[in-house]
């Protein structure tokens, strides 16, 4: 799939804020992942040697369908054309070091293969974008489970907020944050992320 820019949102579920000992955000925490990190269902997540802990983060991804700038919350979902299952793969040790030093964590989130994304489905495939169950299993074992109803900033608020500062274009992707249960991946693992009504995303770790 050809994607534009990828915006990702940090600490958007209270349960994940708590497990990382972070402060609940007062405004959305937005960062970017490069489109070069995207892989599809069935592709391998490749962990470079010597980078320490690498975590999975299952997330609902929304795909922007038309140019969107300065949109209000009540109109924001009209700009969403598709939904997908995403895994915001994160080199956790590198990210932690960068945060401690006050440096950007771009590399830890932006490595090749660190943005697995399922084939999008039309946004009207689901009744309510804010009432979806998401889960992630590693080697068949449940690691993450949550509901999009538990987002701190719902999708419409995220789109409205981002569009104040950055024009969103067709093909842009917003990864909307992960619930609790982040944990390390290891080479040989089979990762299966699923969102009811949206799809399934299977990747092996190499
Ligand atoms: Mg994330």
Coordinates of C-alpha atoms and ligand atoms in Angstrom, one line a residue:
X1 CA 0.0 0.0 0.0
X2 CA 1.2 3.5 -0.8
X3 CA 0.9 5.8 2.2
X4 CA 1.7 9.4 2.7
X5 CA 3.0 10.7 6.0
X6 CA 2.3 8.7 9.1
X7 CA 1.3 10.5 12.3
X8 CA 1.3 8.5 15.4
X9 CA -0.1 9.4 18.8
X10 CA 1.7 8.5 22.1
X11 CA 0.0 7.7 25.4
X12 CA -3.6 7.8 24.2
X13 CA -4.9 5.1 26.5
X14 CA -4.8 5.7 30.2
X15 CA -3.9 2.0 30.9
X16 CA -0.8 2.4 28.7
X17 CA 0.1 5.7 30.4
X18 CA 0.1 3.9 33.7
X19 CA 2.2 1.0 32.6
X20 CA 4.9 3.3 31.3
X21 CA 4.9 5.6 34.4
X22 CA 4.1 8.6 32.2
X23 CA 1.9 11.6 32.9
X24 CA -1.5 11.6 31.3
X25 CA -1.2 14.1 28.3
X26 CA -3.2 17.3 28.4
X27 CA -3.0 17.5 24.6
X28 CA -2.3 14.7 22.1
X29 CA 1.4 13.7 21.8
X30 CA 2.1 13.5 18.1
X31 CA 5.1 12.1 16.4
X32 CA 5.9 10.7 12.9
X33 CA 7.0 7.5 11.4
X34 CA 8.4 7.4 7.9
X35 CA 6.4 5.7 5.1
X36 CA 9.6 3.6 4.4
X37 CA 8.8 1.7 7.6
X38 CA 5.5 0.3 6.3
X39 CA 5.2 -3.4 5.6
X40 CA 2.1 -5.4 4.8
X41 CA 0.3 -8.4 6.3
X42 CA 2.6 -11.4 6.0
X43 CA 5.8 -9.4 5.7
X44 CA 8.6 -9.9 8.2
X45 CA 9.5 -7.4 11.0
X46 CA 13.3 -7.2 10.9
X47 CA 15.1 -6.3 14.1
X48 CA 18.6 -4.9 13.5
X49 CA 21.3 -6.5 15.7
X50 CA 22.3 -4.8 19.0
X51 CA 19.4 -2.4 19.5
X52 CA 18.0 -4.0 22.7
X53 CA 14.4 -4.3 23.6
X54 CA 11.8 -4.0 20.7
X55 CA 8.1 -3.8 21.6
X56 CA 4.8 -4.4 19.8
X57 CA 2.0 -1.8 20.0
X58 CA -1.3 -2.7 18.4
X59 CA -3.2 0.4 17.2
X60 CA -6.2 1.4 15.1
X61 CA -4.9 3.3 12.0
X62 CA -7.1 5.7 10.1
X63 CA -6.5 6.6 6.5
X64 CA -7.2 10.1 5.4
X65 CA -9.3 10.3 2.2
X66 CA -9.4 14.0 1.3
X67 CA -7.4 17.2 2.0
X68 CA -8.1 18.2 5.6
X69 CA -7.0 21.4 7.3
X70 CA -8.4 23.3 10.3
X71 CA -11.3 20.8 10.6
X72 CA -13.7 20.9 13.5
X73 CA -14.2 17.8 15.7
X74 CA -17.7 17.3 14.5
X75 CA -16.6 17.2 10.8
X76 CA -13.3 15.4 11.3
X77 CA -14.5 11.8 10.6
X78 CA -15.8 12.9 7.2
X79 CA -12.1 13.0 6.1
X80 CA -11.5 9.4 7.0
X81 CA -11.7 7.0 4.1
X82 CA -10.3 3.8 5.5
X83 CA -9.3 1.9 8.6
X84 CA -6.5 -0.6 9.2
X85 CA -4.7 -2.5 11.9
X86 CA -1.3 -1.2 12.7
X87 CA 1.6 -2.2 14.8
X88 CA 3.7 0.7 16.1
X89 CA 6.9 -1.3 16.5
X90 CA 9.2 0.5 18.9
X91 CA 12.9 0.0 19.8
X92 CA 12.1 0.6 23.5
X93 CA 15.6 0.9 24.9
X94 CA 16.6 3.4 22.3
X95 CA 13.4 5.4 22.8
X96 CA 13.9 5.4 26.6
X97 CA 17.5 6.7 26.2
X98 CA 16.3 9.4 23.8
X99 CA 13.5 10.5 26.1
X100 CA 15.9 10.7 29.1
X101 CA 18.4 12.8 27.1
X102 CA 15.6 15.0 25.8
X103 CA 16.4 13.9 22.2
X104 CA 13.9 13.0 19.4
X105 CA 12.9 9.3 19.4
X106 CA 12.5 9.2 15.6
X107 CA 15.0 6.4 14.9
X108 CA 13.5 4.1 17.6
X109 CA 10.0 4.3 15.9
X110 CA 11.1 4.7 12.3
X111 CA 13.3 1.8 11.3
X112 CA 12.5 -0.2 8.2
X113 CA 9.7 -2.7 8.8
X114 CA 8.6 -0.9 12.1
X115 CA 5.1 0.1 10.7
X116 CA 3.2 -3.1 9.8
X117 CA -0.2 -2.1 8.4
X118 CA -3.1 -4.3 7.2
X119 CA -4.9 -3.7 3.9
X120 CA -7.4 -0.9 4.7
X121 CA -11.1 -1.4 4.7
X122 CA -13.6 1.4 4.0
X123 CA -14.3 3.5 7.1
X124 CA -18.0 2.6 6.9
X125 CA -17.2 -1.1 7.5
X126 CA -17.7 -0.5 11.2
X127 CA -20.7 1.0 13.0
X128 CA -18.7 3.0 15.5
X129 CA -15.0 3.8 15.2
X130 CA -14.9 4.5 19.0
X131 CA -16.3 1.1 19.9
X132 CA -13.9 -1.4 18.4
X133 CA -12.0 -4.3 20.2
X134 CA -8.3 -4.5 19.4
X135 CA -6.0 -7.3 20.4
X136 CA -2.5 -8.6 19.8
X137 CA -1.2 -12.1 20.3
X138 CA 2.4 -13.3 20.2
X139 CA 2.8 -17.0 19.4
X140 CA -0.9 -17.4 20.1
X141 CA -0.7 -15.9 23.6
X142 CA -2.8 -12.8 24.3
X143 CA -0.6 -9.8 25.0
X144 CA -2.8 -6.8 24.4
X145 CA -6.5 -6.3 24.5
X146 CA -8.4 -3.0 24.6
X147 CA -11.3 -1.0 23.2
X148 CA -11.1 2.2 21.2
X149 CA -13.8 3.6 23.6
X150 CA -10.9 3.9 26.1
X151 CA -8.9 6.4 24.1
X152 CA -8.0 9.6 25.9
X153 CA -8.4 11.6 22.7
X154 CA -10.9 10.1 20.3
X155 CA -10.1 9.9 16.6
X156 CA -12.1 13.0 15.7
X157 CA -10.3 15.1 18.3
X158 CA -6.9 13.8 17.0
X159 CA -7.7 14.7 13.4
X160 CA -9.0 18.1 14.4
X161 CA -6.0 18.8 16.6
X162 CA -3.4 17.7 14.0
X163 CA -5.2 19.6 11.2
X164 CA -4.6 22.9 13.1
X165 CA -0.9 22.6 12.5
X166 CA -0.4 20.2 9.5
X167 CA -2.5 19.7 6.4
X168 CA -3.6 16.1 6.1
X169 CA -3.6 14.7 2.6
X170 CA -5.2 11.6 0.9
X171 CA -3.2 8.5 1.9
X172 CA -1.9 10.0 5.2
X173 CA -2.2 7.6 8.1
X174 CA -2.8 8.3 11.8
X175 CA -1.9 5.6 14.3
X176 CA -4.1 6.4 17.2
X177 CA -2.2 4.9 20.2
X178 CA -1.9 1.6 22.0
X179 CA -3.7 0.1 25.0
X180 CA -1.7 -1.6 27.8
X181 CA 0.3 -4.8 27.4
X182 CA 3.3 -3.7 25.4
X183 CA 6.0 -6.3 25.6
X184 CA 9.2 -7.4 23.9
X185 CA 9.4 -9.2 20.6
X186 CA 12.0 -11.8 19.8
X187 CA 13.3 -13.2 16.6
X188 CA 11.1 -16.2 15.5
X189 CA 7.9 -14.7 17.1
X190 CA 4.6 -14.8 15.2
X191 CA 2.7 -11.5 15.9
X192 CA -1.0 -11.4 15.1
X193 CA -2.9 -8.2 15.6
X194 CA -6.6 -7.9 15.1
X195 CA -9.4 -5.3 15.2
X196 CA -13.0 -6.6 14.9
X197 CA -14.5 -5.3 11.7
X198 CA -11.2 -3.9 10.5
X199 CA -8.9 -6.8 9.8
X200 CA -6.0 -8.9 10.8
X201 CA -2.2 -8.3 10.6
X202 CA 0.2 -11.2 10.8
X203 CA 4.0 -10.7 10.8
X204 CA 6.9 -12.8 11.8
X205 CA 9.9 -11.3 13.6
X206 CA 13.3 -11.9 12.1
Ligands
LIG1 MG1 2.3 3.8 19.6

